[in-house]
Amino acid sequence: MEMQERDSYRHQGLRKKLVDKIGKKGIHDEKVLAAIGKVPRHLFLDPAFTEFAYEDQPFQIGEGQTISQPFTVAYQTAMLEVKKGDKVLEIGTGSGYQAAVLCEMGARVYSVERQKSLYEKAKKFLPSLGYMVKLFYGDGYKGLPAFAPFDKIIVTAAAPFIPDDLIAQLKEGGILVIPVGAGETQIMTRIVKLPEGKLDKKEFDYFRFVPLLEEKNFGKK
Ligand code: SAH
């Protein structure tokens, strides 16, 4: 009921236009587009930005972090090939928007965030919309060994390298989608874990993410 008040027909109309725009930009995965069409992105932003929530743009979410551009969320989600029931690990919870999109795809979502305030905000906010994501305050470079292995892993911050721990926590046949690069831009990289630990690695388009940070809030390695 609350949701209806907070997600008006106007918002739904704007969202439909956003989905059309993302489709025109080249995302044709119907399930991904349907998921983007369901998540009330305006509620994930600071009230000052609600007017712009359905523009295809990233926004500040506090702590110097951003909610990814919807096109980027759609692009990464499509690359993950999420199937209903997949156990998915996200690195970089941020606003929780990407995690919500994964929930709409039918995934069982685990997400790690290293900024305490963002972690706490998401922990209150996501359940208020009915998104039951398992949230963790921790260092994404290490993944979540206690809950491994995962069918899919998605990294939503710029990784200077591909962390071995994340590869180790992938199931055989599992997929890791990660933007790799220490500079201004990162190349979207998809790794499929093959039998006997072999990796099939492919590189796609360039994107611009905030960096996956090391060590802050974590005394030692
Ligand atoms: N997926 C988010 C956008 C993430 S922005 C969304 O949908 O809104 C990148 C996020 O990664 C930021 O919130 C940042 O604090 C977090 N981050 C940076 N370094 C990290 C690390 N080592 N481990 C976990 N999260 C990290």
Tab-separated table of C-alpha atoms and ligand atoms in Angstrom:
chain	number	residue	atom	x	y	z
A	1	MET	CA	0.000	0.000	0.000
A	2	GLU	CA	2.737	2.364	1.014
A	3	MET	CA	4.520	1.428	-2.159
A	4	GLN	CA	1.575	2.591	-4.293
A	5	GLU	CA	1.679	6.047	-2.803
A	6	ARG	CA	5.407	6.310	-3.219
A	7	ASP	CA	5.449	4.924	-6.748
A	8	SER	CA	2.921	6.963	-8.716
A	9	TYR	CA	1.635	6.472	-12.277
A	10	ARG	CA	3.866	9.367	-13.233
A	11	HIS	CA	6.938	7.561	-11.946
A	12	GLN	CA	5.845	4.406	-13.722
A	13	GLY	CA	5.444	6.326	-16.970
A	14	LEU	CA	8.908	7.857	-16.658
A	15	ARG	CA	10.323	4.420	-15.929
A	16	LYS	CA	8.723	2.991	-19.050
A	17	LYS	CA	10.444	5.706	-21.091
A	18	LEU	CA	13.758	4.912	-19.430
A	19	VAL	CA	13.337	1.232	-20.321
A	20	ASP	CA	12.637	2.189	-23.951
A	21	LYS	CA	15.747	4.342	-24.004
A	22	ILE	CA	17.944	1.552	-22.596
A	23	GLY	CA	16.478	-0.803	-25.204
A	24	LYS	CA	17.404	1.645	-27.958
A	25	LYS	CA	20.922	1.893	-26.560
A	26	GLY	CA	21.323	-1.817	-27.229
A	27	ILE	CA	20.060	-3.878	-24.285
A	28	HIS	CA	17.615	-6.393	-25.690
A	29	ASP	CA	17.339	-8.850	-22.818
A	30	GLU	CA	13.602	-8.699	-22.036
A	31	LYS	CA	13.996	-10.007	-18.492
A	32	VAL	CA	16.552	-7.329	-17.675
A	33	LEU	CA	14.372	-4.602	-19.172
A	34	ALA	CA	11.352	-5.887	-17.223
A	35	ALA	CA	13.366	-5.788	-13.992
A	36	ILE	CA	14.518	-2.202	-14.635
A	37	GLY	CA	10.867	-1.408	-15.340
A	38	LYS	CA	9.865	-2.659	-11.911
A	39	VAL	CA	12.388	-1.065	-9.540
A	40	PRO	CA	11.317	2.397	-8.293
A	41	ARG	CA	14.694	4.079	-8.847
A	42	HIS	CA	13.458	7.454	-7.611
A	43	LEU	CA	13.205	6.013	-4.106
A	44	PHE	CA	16.908	5.092	-4.139
A	45	LEU	CA	18.024	8.682	-4.623
A	46	ASP	CA	18.292	11.648	-2.372
A	47	PRO	CA	14.935	13.516	-2.524
A	48	ALA	CA	16.783	16.415	-4.217
A	49	PHE	CA	17.343	14.184	-7.262
A	50	THR	CA	13.967	12.440	-7.548
A	51	GLU	CA	13.014	14.591	-10.517
A	52	PHE	CA	15.959	13.187	-12.448
A	53	ALA	CA	15.734	9.590	-11.259
A	54	TYR	CA	14.601	8.296	-14.637
A	55	GLU	CA	17.240	10.037	-16.703
A	56	ASP	CA	19.888	7.599	-17.869
A	57	GLN	CA	22.534	9.052	-15.564
A	58	PRO	CA	24.531	8.149	-12.470
A	59	PHE	CA	23.938	10.190	-9.270
A	60	GLN	CA	25.699	10.968	-6.037
A	61	ILE	CA	24.480	8.859	-3.115
A	62	GLY	CA	26.728	10.266	-0.393
A	63	GLU	CA	30.190	9.291	0.862
A	64	GLY	CA	31.557	10.242	-2.560
A	65	GLN	CA	29.772	7.258	-4.101
A	66	THR	CA	27.304	6.970	-6.944
A	67	ILE	CA	24.300	4.939	-8.023
A	68	SER	CA	25.274	3.535	-11.435
A	69	GLN	CA	23.713	4.756	-14.657
A	70	PRO	CA	20.659	2.599	-15.502
A	71	PHE	CA	22.221	1.596	-18.843
A	72	THR	CA	25.287	0.308	-16.988
A	73	VAL	CA	23.119	-1.631	-14.535
A	74	ALA	CA	21.199	-3.169	-17.439
A	75	TYR	CA	24.447	-3.962	-19.311
A	76	GLN	CA	26.092	-5.699	-16.365
A	77	THR	CA	22.897	-7.537	-15.429
A	78	ALA	CA	22.471	-8.826	-18.983
A	79	MET	CA	26.078	-10.076	-18.985
A	80	LEU	CA	25.430	-12.064	-15.806
A	81	GLU	CA	22.698	-14.158	-17.487
A	82	VAL	CA	20.790	-14.403	-14.219
A	83	LYS	CA	18.482	-17.376	-13.877
A	84	LYS	CA	15.732	-17.624	-11.298
A	85	GLY	CA	17.168	-18.969	-8.057
A	86	ASP	CA	20.788	-18.091	-8.926
A	87	LYS	CA	22.927	-17.252	-5.927
A	88	VAL	CA	24.495	-13.916	-6.824
A	89	LEU	CA	27.197	-11.946	-5.013
A	90	GLU	CA	27.388	-8.201	-5.589
A	91	ILE	CA	30.443	-6.179	-4.571
A	92	GLY	CA	29.534	-2.558	-3.829
A	93	THR	CA	25.960	-2.333	-2.492
A	94	GLY	CA	25.874	1.476	-2.728
A	95	SER	CA	22.234	2.558	-2.907
A	96	GLY	CA	21.031	-1.034	-3.284
A	97	TYR	CA	19.556	-0.349	-6.731
A	98	GLN	CA	21.556	-3.009	-8.601
A	99	ALA	CA	20.751	-5.513	-5.839
A	100	ALA	CA	17.029	-4.711	-6.233
A	101	VAL	CA	17.252	-5.287	-9.999
A	102	LEU	CA	18.873	-8.674	-9.324
A	103	CYS	CA	16.042	-9.539	-6.897
A	104	GLU	CA	13.513	-8.717	-9.621
A	105	MET	CA	15.380	-11.190	-11.854
A	106	GLY	CA	14.661	-13.892	-9.275
A	107	ALA	CA	18.196	-14.080	-7.878
A	108	ARG	CA	19.120	-14.783	-4.261
A	109	VAL	CA	21.300	-11.773	-3.655
A	110	TYR	CA	24.277	-11.280	-1.329
A	111	SER	CA	25.901	-7.859	-1.364
A	112	VAL	CA	28.995	-6.421	0.302
A	113	GLU	CA	29.628	-2.726	1.045
A	114	ARG	CA	32.644	-1.215	2.739
A	115	GLN	CA	31.131	2.148	3.706
A	116	LYS	CA	29.292	1.645	6.953
A	117	SER	CA	26.775	4.445	6.434
A	118	LEU	CA	25.765	3.112	3.004
A	119	TYR	CA	25.548	-0.419	4.357
A	120	GLU	CA	23.273	0.740	7.185
A	121	LYS	CA	21.081	2.800	4.912
A	122	ALA	CA	20.574	-0.105	2.485
A	123	LYS	CA	19.867	-2.464	5.367
A	124	LYS	CA	16.895	-0.356	6.428
A	125	PHE	CA	15.761	0.690	2.992
A	126	LEU	CA	15.770	-2.486	0.850
A	127	PRO	CA	13.402	-4.473	3.121
A	128	SER	CA	11.018	-1.490	3.149
A	129	LEU	CA	10.496	-2.156	-0.571
A	130	GLY	CA	10.285	-5.911	-0.051
A	131	TYR	CA	13.802	-6.645	-1.374
A	132	MET	CA	15.334	-9.298	0.856
A	133	VAL	CA	19.026	-8.945	0.110
A	134	LYS	CA	21.626	-10.455	2.417
A	135	LEU	CA	23.787	-7.428	3.166
A	136	PHE	CA	27.301	-7.454	4.584
A	137	TYR	CA	29.600	-4.735	5.817
A	138	GLY	CA	33.045	-5.771	4.643
A	139	ASP	CA	35.770	-5.752	2.056
A	140	GLY	CA	34.577	-6.817	-1.363
A	141	TYR	CA	38.081	-7.818	-2.468
A	142	LYS	CA	37.661	-10.798	-0.161
A	143	GLY	CA	34.142	-11.689	-1.302
A	144	LEU	CA	32.096	-13.774	1.122
A	145	PRO	CA	33.996	-17.039	1.661
A	146	ALA	CA	31.514	-18.262	4.279
A	147	PHE	CA	28.677	-18.186	1.717
A	148	ALA	CA	30.582	-19.352	-1.367
A	149	PRO	CA	30.308	-20.712	-3.984
A	150	PHE	CA	28.177	-18.363	-6.086
A	151	ASP	CA	26.562	-18.866	-9.478
A	152	LYS	CA	27.330	-15.285	-10.434
A	153	ILE	CA	29.451	-12.437	-9.078
A	154	ILE	CA	29.038	-8.790	-10.109
A	155	VAL	CA	31.476	-6.057	-9.152
A	156	THR	CA	30.003	-2.544	-9.345
A	157	ALA	CA	33.167	-0.524	-8.680
A	158	ALA	CA	36.356	-0.163	-10.728
A	159	ALA	CA	38.739	-3.007	-9.934
A	160	PRO	CA	42.451	-2.379	-10.543
A	161	PHE	CA	42.838	-6.149	-10.963
A	162	ILE	CA	40.671	-9.266	-10.802
A	163	PRO	CA	40.707	-10.471	-7.181
A	164	ASP	CA	41.682	-14.154	-6.864
A	165	ASP	CA	39.282	-14.547	-3.943
A	166	LEU	CA	36.325	-13.744	-6.199
A	167	ILE	CA	37.393	-16.287	-8.809
A	168	ALA	CA	37.790	-18.864	-6.047
A	169	GLN	CA	34.222	-18.202	-4.854
A	170	LEU	CA	32.674	-18.826	-8.270
A	171	LYS	CA	30.987	-22.165	-9.056
A	172	GLU	CA	32.161	-24.145	-12.041
A	173	GLY	CA	30.195	-22.668	-14.949
A	174	GLY	CA	29.758	-19.490	-12.913
A	175	ILE	CA	30.134	-15.981	-14.333
A	176	LEU	CA	32.014	-12.971	-12.959
A	177	VAL	CA	31.293	-9.524	-14.434
A	178	ILE	CA	33.807	-6.893	-13.390
A	179	PRO	CA	34.943	-3.498	-14.717
A	180	VAL	CA	38.746	-3.706	-14.774
A	181	GLY	CA	41.116	-0.756	-14.863
A	182	ALA	CA	43.009	1.499	-12.482
A	183	GLY	CA	42.721	4.625	-14.630
A	184	GLU	CA	39.863	6.871	-15.722
A	185	THR	CA	38.013	4.126	-17.549
A	186	GLN	CA	37.539	0.417	-17.092
A	187	ILE	CA	36.924	-2.368	-19.523
A	188	MET	CA	33.897	-4.504	-18.751
A	189	THR	CA	35.219	-8.015	-18.355
A	190	ARG	CA	33.338	-11.292	-18.207
A	191	ILE	CA	34.934	-14.418	-16.847
A	192	VAL	CA	33.389	-17.854	-17.038
A	193	LYS	CA	34.872	-20.500	-14.752
A	194	LEU	CA	35.439	-23.661	-16.775
A	195	PRO	CA	36.175	-27.179	-15.536
A	196	GLU	CA	39.570	-27.731	-13.894
A	197	GLY	CA	39.726	-24.087	-12.846
A	198	LYS	CA	40.311	-22.810	-16.395
A	199	LEU	CA	38.961	-19.338	-17.098
A	200	ASP	CA	37.318	-17.990	-20.210
A	201	LYS	CA	37.885	-14.245	-20.177
A	202	LYS	CA	36.333	-11.776	-22.597
A	203	GLU	CA	36.489	-7.991	-22.688
A	204	PHE	CA	33.674	-5.694	-23.805
A	205	ASP	CA	32.971	-1.938	-23.703
A	206	TYR	CA	34.572	0.805	-21.624
A	207	PHE	CA	32.823	2.330	-18.601
A	208	ARG	CA	33.610	4.755	-15.818
A	209	PHE	CA	33.138	3.524	-12.243
A	210	VAL	CA	34.139	4.832	-8.816
A	211	PRO	CA	37.128	2.834	-7.551
A	212	LEU	CA	36.949	-0.367	-5.552
A	213	LEU	CA	38.860	0.832	-2.525
A	214	GLU	CA	41.330	-1.052	-0.450
A	215	GLU	CA	41.857	-0.981	3.271
A	216	LYS	CA	39.886	2.080	4.423
A	217	ASN	CA	38.020	1.110	7.590
A	218	PHE	CA	39.993	-2.111	7.632
A	219	GLY	CA	43.096	-1.937	9.771
A	220	LYS	CA	45.051	-4.774	8.267
A	221	LYS	CA	44.910	-7.052	5.278
B	1	SAH	N1	25.760	-1.045	-7.007
B	1	SAH	C1	25.563	0.311	-6.490
B	1	SAH	C2	26.550	1.316	-7.062
B	1	SAH	C3	27.848	1.113	-6.474
B	1	SAH	S1	29.030	2.421	-6.481
B	1	SAH	C4	24.163	0.793	-6.718
B	1	SAH	O1	23.389	0.111	-7.391
B	1	SAH	O2	23.822	1.852	-6.192
B	1	SAH	C5	30.353	1.467	-5.819
B	1	SAH	C6	30.165	1.057	-4.367
B	1	SAH	O3	31.252	0.200	-4.042
B	1	SAH	C7	30.218	2.223	-3.395
B	1	SAH	O4	29.093	2.193	-2.566
B	1	SAH	C8	31.492	1.953	-2.613
B	1	SAH	O5	31.434	2.398	-1.264
B	1	SAH	C9	31.623	0.459	-2.708
B	1	SAH	N2	32.977	-0.061	-2.497
B	1	SAH	C10	34.158	0.510	-2.803
B	1	SAH	N3	35.182	-0.289	-2.454
B	1	SAH	C11	34.624	-1.420	-1.909
B	1	SAH	C12	35.164	-2.618	-1.354
B	1	SAH	N4	36.471	-2.851	-1.263
B	1	SAH	N5	34.294	-3.541	-0.893
B	1	SAH	C13	32.940	-3.357	-0.955
B	1	SAH	N6	32.381	-2.230	-1.466
B	1	SAH	C14	33.213	-1.274	-1.939
